[in-house]
Amino acid sequence: MILQILQTWIDRMAERRVRQAAQMTSRRGALARIGKLMVGGAVLPMLPFDRSVGEAEAALPKAQDPTACEYWRNCALDGFLCTCCGGSVTSCPPGAEASKVTWVGTCRNPKDGRNYLVSYNDCCGKVACGRCLCNFNERERPAYRMGVHNDINWCMADKQTMYHCTVSVIVGVTEA
Ligand code: ABN
């Protein structure tokens, strides 16, 4: 009696395994799996994913990208961006030193709509960086107004007269 029960159990187990194996390898099983994948592929894009991050990134305007010429602070910058040369928006790359004299521009930050007074300091003491050459001239004035003239190597006033790149430092802001 016990032997018969054991035999039936073993038979059922074996049958289940064989069915499983057949399902994994049969054409019908393969078709069923492909069908599931196709349904999944069609339904997945319809699910309510949060796409706002990707969209925000894609829409990140160049005006907010410090390595782009169109970065809002660069409205009167003529030179190589230090952000592309190993420095940052406000600091010179290692081995270069900010010029003592600078020129200034007034740029509008599209994020808050306010106007900022920006000091453009040339970084001196290294060969020209050669990357991200930008030339914006909003409110630039001819050379007789030196402080707002950007087409000059401001390193000339320093011991190290070699021009490398330019940083843009906020030195003032208009009232809100
Ligand atoms: N102020 C940037 C720059 C440097 C050298 C020549 C022209 C402009």
XYZ file of N, CA and C and ligand atoms in Angstrom:
536
model
N 0.837 -1.204 0.000
C 0.000 0.000 0.000
C 0.883 1.270 0.000
N 1.818 1.322 0.981
C 2.735 2.470 1.082
C 3.572 2.591 -0.187
N 3.965 1.434 -0.678
C 4.778 1.406 -1.908
C 4.005 2.013 -3.078
N 2.683 1.697 -3.129
C 1.842 2.199 -4.214
C 1.711 3.739 -4.146
N 1.520 4.241 -2.876
C 1.391 5.702 -2.678
C 2.679 6.394 -3.122
N 3.801 5.777 -2.703
C 5.105 6.345 -3.047
C 5.310 6.381 -4.560
N 4.856 5.291 -5.208
C 5.006 5.178 -6.664
C 4.167 6.253 -7.375
N 2.931 6.443 -6.878
C 2.039 7.459 -7.471
C 2.656 8.846 -7.319
N 3.216 9.103 -6.146
C 3.824 10.425 -5.878
C 5.003 10.687 -6.808
N 5.826 9.610 -6.937
C 6.995 9.740 -7.826
C 6.533 9.964 -9.269
N 5.478 9.235 -9.672
C 4.936 9.395 -11.033
C 4.496 10.838 -11.281
N 3.759 11.376 -10.277
C 3.232 12.749 -10.442
C 4.367 13.775 -10.537
N 5.347 13.557 -9.641
C 6.507 14.479 -9.654
C 7.185 14.450 -11.018
N 7.409 13.226 -11.510
C 8.111 13.053 -12.786
C 7.295 13.695 -13.899
N 5.959 13.495 -13.839
C 5.091 14.059 -14.883
C 5.179 15.593 -14.885
N 5.152 16.169 -13.647
C 5.222 17.633 -13.531
C 6.534 18.158 -14.122
N 7.641 17.452 -13.764
C 8.945 17.903 -14.277
C 8.992 17.840 -15.811
N 8.456 16.723 -16.330
C 8.478 16.545 -17.794
C 7.665 17.641 -18.461
N 6.497 17.945 -17.850
C 5.646 19.007 -18.424
C 6.384 20.350 -18.405
N 7.026 20.593 -17.258
C 7.776 21.870 -17.150
C 8.851 21.954 -18.217
N 9.603 20.844 -18.364
C 10.691 20.831 -19.350
C 10.132 21.031 -20.758
N 8.976 20.371 -21.011
C 8.369 20.495 -22.338
C 7.935 21.937 -22.599
N 7.391 22.551 -21.537
C 6.948 23.940 -21.688
C 8.111 24.863 -22.031
N 9.255 24.581 -21.379
C 10.420 25.435 -21.593
C 10.962 25.302 -23.006
N 10.794 24.110 -23.600
C 11.453 23.872 -24.883
C 10.477 23.822 -26.051
N 9.196 23.647 -25.776
C 8.255 23.463 -26.892
C 8.044 24.753 -27.660
N 7.538 24.604 -28.894
C 7.246 25.754 -29.720
C 6.150 26.597 -29.067
N 5.136 25.840 -28.483
C 4.024 26.556 -27.862
C 4.524 27.421 -26.691
N 5.450 26.782 -25.907
C 6.012 27.520 -24.753
C 6.772 28.759 -25.200
N 7.561 28.566 -26.272
C 8.346 29.699 -26.775
C 7.421 30.804 -27.265
N 6.349 30.399 -27.983
C 5.400 31.402 -28.490
C 4.733 32.146 -27.336
N 4.401 31.362 -26.285
C 3.742 31.991 -25.126
C 4.667 33.028 -24.502
N 5.990 32.684 -24.398
C 6.933 33.626 -23.795
C 7.112 34.873 -24.664
N 7.200 34.661 -25.989
C 7.327 35.808 -26.900
C 6.096 36.713 -26.774
N 4.922 36.042 -26.677
C 3.671 36.801 -26.524
C 3.698 37.657 -25.282
N 4.184 37.047 -24.151
C 4.247 37.815 -22.892
C 5.165 39.021 -23.052
N 6.327 38.773 -23.696
C 7.286 39.882 -23.899
C 6.665 40.997 -24.723
N 5.905 40.581 -25.773
C 5.310 41.605 -26.639
C 4.270 42.425 -25.875
N 3.459 41.726 -25.088
C 2.435 42.440 -24.309
C 3.124 43.380 -23.328
N 4.187 42.853 -22.659
C 4.936 43.685 -21.696
C 5.518 44.910 -22.368
N 6.100 44.706 -23.569
C 6.715 45.810 -24.306
C 5.701 46.862 -24.701
N 4.471 46.397 -24.983
C 3.447 47.361 -25.396
C 2.870 48.111 -24.199
N 2.772 47.383 -23.063
C 2.116 47.991 -21.893
C 3.072 48.890 -21.119
N 4.367 48.494 -21.038
C 5.341 49.253 -20.222
C 5.367 50.758 -20.523
N 5.444 51.149 -21.809
C 5.502 52.601 -22.064
C 4.257 53.345 -21.614
N 3.138 52.564 -21.417
C 1.900 53.245 -21.019
C 1.852 53.483 -19.518
N 2.751 52.807 -18.776
C 2.715 52.962 -17.319
C 3.106 54.385 -16.926
N 2.581 54.849 -15.809
C 2.808 56.258 -15.437
C 4.169 56.506 -14.808
N 5.239 56.416 -15.634
C 6.579 56.729 -15.129
C 6.710 58.229 -14.904
N 7.584 58.600 -13.982
C 7.867 60.018 -13.770
C 8.930 60.448 -14.769
N 8.505 61.127 -15.828
C 9.446 61.537 -16.870
C 9.935 62.967 -16.669
N 9.518 63.593 -15.613
C 9.813 65.025 -15.452
C 11.308 65.297 -15.358
N 12.071 64.350 -14.715
C 13.515 64.572 -14.553
C 14.197 64.612 -15.910
N 13.914 63.609 -16.744
C 14.510 63.537 -18.079
C 14.168 64.763 -18.904
N 12.888 65.152 -18.811
C 12.448 66.326 -19.579
C 13.177 67.575 -19.112
N 13.312 67.693 -17.792
C 13.988 68.869 -17.237
C 15.420 68.925 -17.742
N 16.063 67.731 -17.776
C 17.453 67.685 -18.231
C 17.544 68.066 -19.707
N 16.609 67.481 -20.496
C 16.634 67.758 -21.928
C 16.370 69.243 -22.173
N 15.530 69.807 -21.323
C 15.163 71.206 -21.523
C 16.138 72.150 -20.833
N 17.154 71.569 -20.150
C 18.115 72.432 -19.441
C 18.692 73.417 -20.440
N 18.302 74.658 -20.322
C 18.754 75.616 -21.327
C 20.238 75.871 -21.194
N 20.842 76.206 -22.309
C 22.275 76.484 -22.276
C 22.558 77.634 -21.329
N 21.541 78.476 -21.115
C 21.720 79.617 -20.210
C 22.052 79.179 -18.789
N 21.804 77.892 -18.474
C 22.107 77.385 -17.126
C 23.314 76.452 -17.131
N 23.956 76.315 -18.267
C 25.091 75.385 -18.373
C 26.404 76.175 -18.371
N 27.165 76.101 -17.265
C 28.375 76.934 -17.147
C 29.458 76.627 -18.179
N 29.318 75.486 -18.890
C 30.327 75.179 -19.916
C 29.865 75.617 -21.304
N 28.716 76.292 -21.371
C 28.204 76.763 -22.671
C 28.468 78.264 -22.806
N 28.796 78.679 -24.033
C 28.993 80.115 -24.259
C 27.740 80.882 -23.864
N 26.566 80.236 -24.073
C 25.301 80.932 -23.830
C 24.945 81.012 -22.347
N 25.804 80.475 -21.466
C 25.550 80.575 -20.025
C 25.282 82.042 -19.693
N 24.258 82.291 -18.886
C 23.747 83.661 -18.738
C 24.811 84.649 -18.283
N 25.788 84.215 -17.489
C 26.806 85.161 -16.989
C 27.764 85.618 -18.083
N 27.782 84.871 -19.206
C 28.790 85.152 -20.240
C 28.342 86.214 -21.240
N 27.342 87.013 -20.876
C 26.739 87.925 -21.862
C 27.729 88.952 -22.401
N 28.834 89.175 -21.709
C 29.815 90.139 -22.235
C 31.230 89.546 -22.135
N 31.297 88.241 -22.297
C 32.598 87.560 -22.159
C 33.224 87.316 -23.533
N 34.469 87.715 -23.669
C 35.226 87.467 -24.895
C 36.485 86.711 -24.486
N 36.518 85.405 -24.730
C 37.694 84.626 -24.344
C 37.338 83.156 -24.176
N 38.263 82.385 -23.608
C 38.042 80.960 -23.369
C 37.410 80.768 -21.992
N 36.373 79.923 -21.916
C 35.726 79.688 -20.617
C 36.629 78.852 -19.722
N 36.884 79.327 -18.511
C 37.717 78.544 -17.588
C 37.023 77.242 -17.182
N 35.686 77.191 -17.305
C 34.971 75.951 -16.965
C 35.347 74.827 -17.927
N 35.874 75.160 -19.082
C 36.299 74.140 -20.057
C 37.801 73.888 -19.965
N 38.483 74.572 -19.048
C 39.958 74.544 -19.029
C 40.497 74.046 -17.682
N 39.639 73.388 -16.894
C 40.109 72.859 -15.603
C 39.817 73.779 -14.438
N 39.163 74.896 -14.695
C 38.766 75.792 -13.604
C 37.259 75.735 -13.408
N 36.717 76.739 -12.742
C 35.265 76.787 -12.564
C 34.761 78.151 -13.039
N 33.485 78.425 -12.781
C 32.937 79.711 -13.207
C 33.687 80.850 -12.525
N 34.103 80.599 -11.277
C 34.700 81.697 -10.502
C 36.176 81.492 -10.163
N 36.736 80.325 -10.486
C 38.153 80.153 -10.126
C 38.988 79.696 -11.322
N 40.218 80.214 -11.338
C 41.142 79.893 -12.425
C 41.600 78.436 -12.315
N 41.979 77.834 -13.430
C 42.547 76.472 -13.379
C 43.858 76.476 -12.584
N 44.259 75.342 -12.025
C 45.525 75.281 -11.290
C 46.676 75.792 -12.150
N 47.509 76.625 -11.528
C 48.678 77.150 -12.251
C 48.418 78.489 -12.908
N 47.150 78.924 -12.948
C 46.836 80.242 -13.533
C 46.322 81.161 -12.427
N 46.524 82.450 -12.638
C 46.183 83.429 -11.596
C 45.253 84.502 -12.164
N 44.262 84.901 -11.371
C 43.287 85.891 -11.859
C 43.944 87.252 -12.045
N 43.580 87.919 -13.142
C 44.154 89.246 -13.418
C 43.720 90.253 -12.356
N 44.584 91.229 -12.151
C 44.301 92.246 -11.130
C 43.210 93.186 -11.619
N 43.254 93.520 -12.905
C 42.211 94.398 -13.460
C 41.267 93.565 -14.334
N 40.039 94.014 -14.443
C 39.035 93.222 -15.163
C 38.130 94.152 -15.962
N 37.254 93.573 -16.706
C 36.168 94.349 -17.302
C 34.869 93.785 -16.742
N 33.815 94.577 -16.844
C 32.540 94.155 -16.250
C 31.416 94.179 -17.279
N 30.409 93.371 -17.003
C 29.210 93.359 -17.839
C 27.989 93.272 -16.951
N 26.850 93.571 -17.503
C 25.594 93.409 -16.767
C 24.769 92.351 -17.489
N 24.514 91.246 -16.775
C 23.799 90.127 -17.398
C 22.531 89.809 -16.615
N 21.485 89.427 -17.349
C 20.215 89.069 -16.719
C 20.182 87.565 -16.488
N 19.889 87.183 -15.241
C 19.746 85.757 -14.934
C 18.303 85.356 -15.225
N 18.089 84.474 -16.231
C 16.709 84.135 -16.610
C 15.956 83.416 -15.485
N 16.693 82.877 -14.514
C 16.036 82.126 -13.431
C 15.266 83.058 -12.499
N 15.860 84.216 -12.184
C 15.172 85.122 -11.265
C 14.851 86.478 -11.895
N 15.255 86.641 -13.166
C 14.912 87.871 -13.881
C 15.680 89.100 -13.388
N 16.687 88.897 -12.561
C 17.432 90.054 -12.033
C 18.709 90.290 -12.835
N 19.170 91.535 -12.791
C 20.406 91.891 -13.498
C 21.593 91.841 -12.545
N 22.654 91.213 -13.003
C 23.848 91.061 -12.155
C 25.036 91.764 -12.814
N 25.817 92.386 -11.967
C 27.064 92.968 -12.441
C 28.114 91.853 -12.377
N 28.697 91.545 -13.528
C 29.639 90.413 -13.605
C 31.035 90.933 -13.918
N 31.993 90.500 -13.117
C 33.384 90.861 -13.364
C 34.045 89.721 -14.146
N 34.607 90.056 -15.297
C 35.297 89.048 -16.109
C 36.797 89.160 -15.850
N 37.312 88.202 -15.125
C 38.749 88.206 -14.832
C 39.464 87.247 -15.769
N 40.476 87.751 -16.433
C 41.316 86.847 -17.229
C 42.209 86.063 -16.269
N 42.428 84.793 -16.573
C 43.359 83.993 -15.776
C 44.691 83.958 -16.527
N 45.754 84.219 -15.812
C 47.039 84.497 -16.460
C 48.118 83.500 -16.022
N 49.156 83.401 -16.869
C 50.330 82.620 -16.472
C 50.423 81.263 -17.129
N 49.503 80.955 -18.037
C 49.570 79.687 -18.789
C 49.224 79.986 -20.243
N 49.662 79.100 -21.131
C 49.338 79.340 -22.546
C 47.824 79.307 -22.760
N 47.371 79.961 -23.831
C 45.931 80.046 -24.107
C 45.290 78.661 -24.072
N 44.172 78.563 -23.366
C 43.522 77.261 -23.171
C 43.037 76.678 -24.491
N 42.409 77.494 -25.317
C 41.999 77.025 -26.647
C 40.660 76.312 -26.678
N 39.996 76.152 -25.536
C 38.693 75.468 -25.529
C 37.584 76.463 -25.186
N 36.399 76.230 -25.733
C 35.200 77.045 -25.462
C 35.486 78.528 -25.651
N 35.829 78.877 -26.870
C 36.020 80.301 -27.183
C 34.654 80.952 -27.352
N 34.393 81.961 -26.550
C 33.091 82.630 -26.600
C 33.305 84.107 -26.861
N 32.300 84.696 -27.481
C 32.405 86.143 -27.736
C 31.015 86.774 -27.717
N 30.616 87.203 -26.537
C 29.359 87.944 -26.403
C 29.692 89.361 -25.964
N 28.937 90.281 -26.479
C 29.324 91.687 -26.270
C 28.166 92.572 -25.814
N 27.274 92.008 -25.019
C 26.133 92.819 -24.566
C 26.624 94.021 -23.766
N 26.217 95.162 -24.211
C 26.573 96.432 -23.541
C 28.074 96.705 -23.510
N 28.824 96.010 -24.347
C 30.263 96.313 -24.397
C 30.445 97.707 -24.994
N 31.482 98.399 -24.581
C 31.752 99.743 -25.090
C 33.118 99.754 -25.756
N 33.326 100.692 -26.683
C 34.642 100.760 -27.334
C 35.757 101.005 -26.319
N 36.984 100.916 -26.791
C 38.138 100.888 -25.888
C 38.305 102.132 -25.025
N 37.657 103.243 -25.403
C 37.835 104.423 -24.551
C 37.125 104.262 -23.214
N 36.270 103.225 -23.076
C 35.733 102.893 -21.736
C 36.300 101.532 -21.351
N 37.534 101.549 -20.875
C 38.294 100.309 -20.705
C 37.603 99.280 -19.802
N 36.940 99.773 -18.766
C 36.329 98.841 -17.809
C 35.231 97.985 -18.396
N 34.641 98.436 -19.494
C 33.589 97.633 -20.116
C 33.980 97.221 -21.543
N 35.276 97.091 -21.741
C 35.788 96.645 -23.036
C 36.390 95.254 -22.832
N 35.940 94.292 -23.644
C 36.373 92.917 -23.346
C 37.448 92.380 -24.279
N 37.762 93.082 -25.368
C 38.697 92.527 -26.346
C 40.133 92.910 -26.018
N 40.494 92.720 -24.782
C 41.829 93.108 -24.316
C 42.380 91.994 -23.439
N 43.671 91.769 -23.531
C 44.314 90.818 -22.621
C 44.576 91.537 -21.299
N 43.704 91.274 -20.314
C 43.836 91.970 -19.045
C 44.991 91.450 -18.205
N 45.656 90.404 -18.671
C 46.842 89.913 -17.964
C 48.016 90.873 -18.142
N 47.847 91.799 -19.088
C 48.948 92.745 -19.359
C 49.333 93.530 -18.106
N 48.380 93.681 -17.186
C 48.670 94.444 -15.974
C 49.384 93.588 -14.920
N 49.512 92.302 -15.183
C 50.108 91.388 -14.193
C 51.557 91.056 -14.531
N 52.208 90.379 -13.570
C 53.596 89.929 -13.841
C 53.551 88.862 -14.931
N 52.587 87.933 -14.780
C 52.397 86.871 -15.775
C 51.447 87.407 -16.834
N 51.962 87.749 -17.996
C 51.108 88.430 -18.975
C 50.423 87.473 -19.962
N 50.741 86.174 -19.825
C 50.159 85.216 -20.759
C 48.685 84.964 -20.409
N 47.791 85.062 -21.401
C 46.354 84.857 -21.162
C 45.986 83.380 -21.311
N 45.213 82.845 -20.352
C 44.813 81.436 -20.406
C 43.304 81.269 -20.643
N 42.481 81.867 -19.763
C 41.023 81.741 -19.901
C 40.356 82.815 -19.035
N 39.033 82.825 -19.026
C 38.321 83.894 -18.317
C 37.264 83.321 -17.374
N 37.190 83.896 -16.178
C 36.140 83.519 -15.219
C 35.131 84.667 -15.129
N 33.949 84.365 -14.613
C 32.927 85.415 -14.489
C 32.381 85.424 -13.067
N 32.726 86.468 -12.355
C 32.400 86.550 -10.926
C 31.320 87.606 -10.701
N 30.273 87.239 -9.972
C 29.203 88.215 -9.698
C 29.690 89.181 -8.629
N 29.601 90.466 -8.943
C 30.050 91.468 -7.956
C 28.920 92.400 -7.536
N 27.762 92.243 -8.123
C 26.642 93.099 -7.725
C 25.342 92.611 -8.316
N 24.234 93.050 -7.712
C 22.931 92.657 -8.221
C 21.950 93.816 -8.058
N 21.046 93.944 -9.011
C 20.065 95.033 -8.899
C 19.001 94.654 -7.869
N 18.301 95.654 -7.367
C 17.212 95.409 -6.412
C 16.142 94.566 -7.067
N 15.483 93.701 -6.266
C 14.416 92.846 -6.830
C 13.191 93.700 -7.158
N 39.987 89.332 -22.248
C 40.101 88.217 -23.059
C 41.058 88.418 -24.157
C 42.366 88.013 -23.997
C 43.265 88.179 -25.020
C 42.844 88.773 -26.181
C 41.542 89.197 -26.328
C 40.632 89.013 -25.304
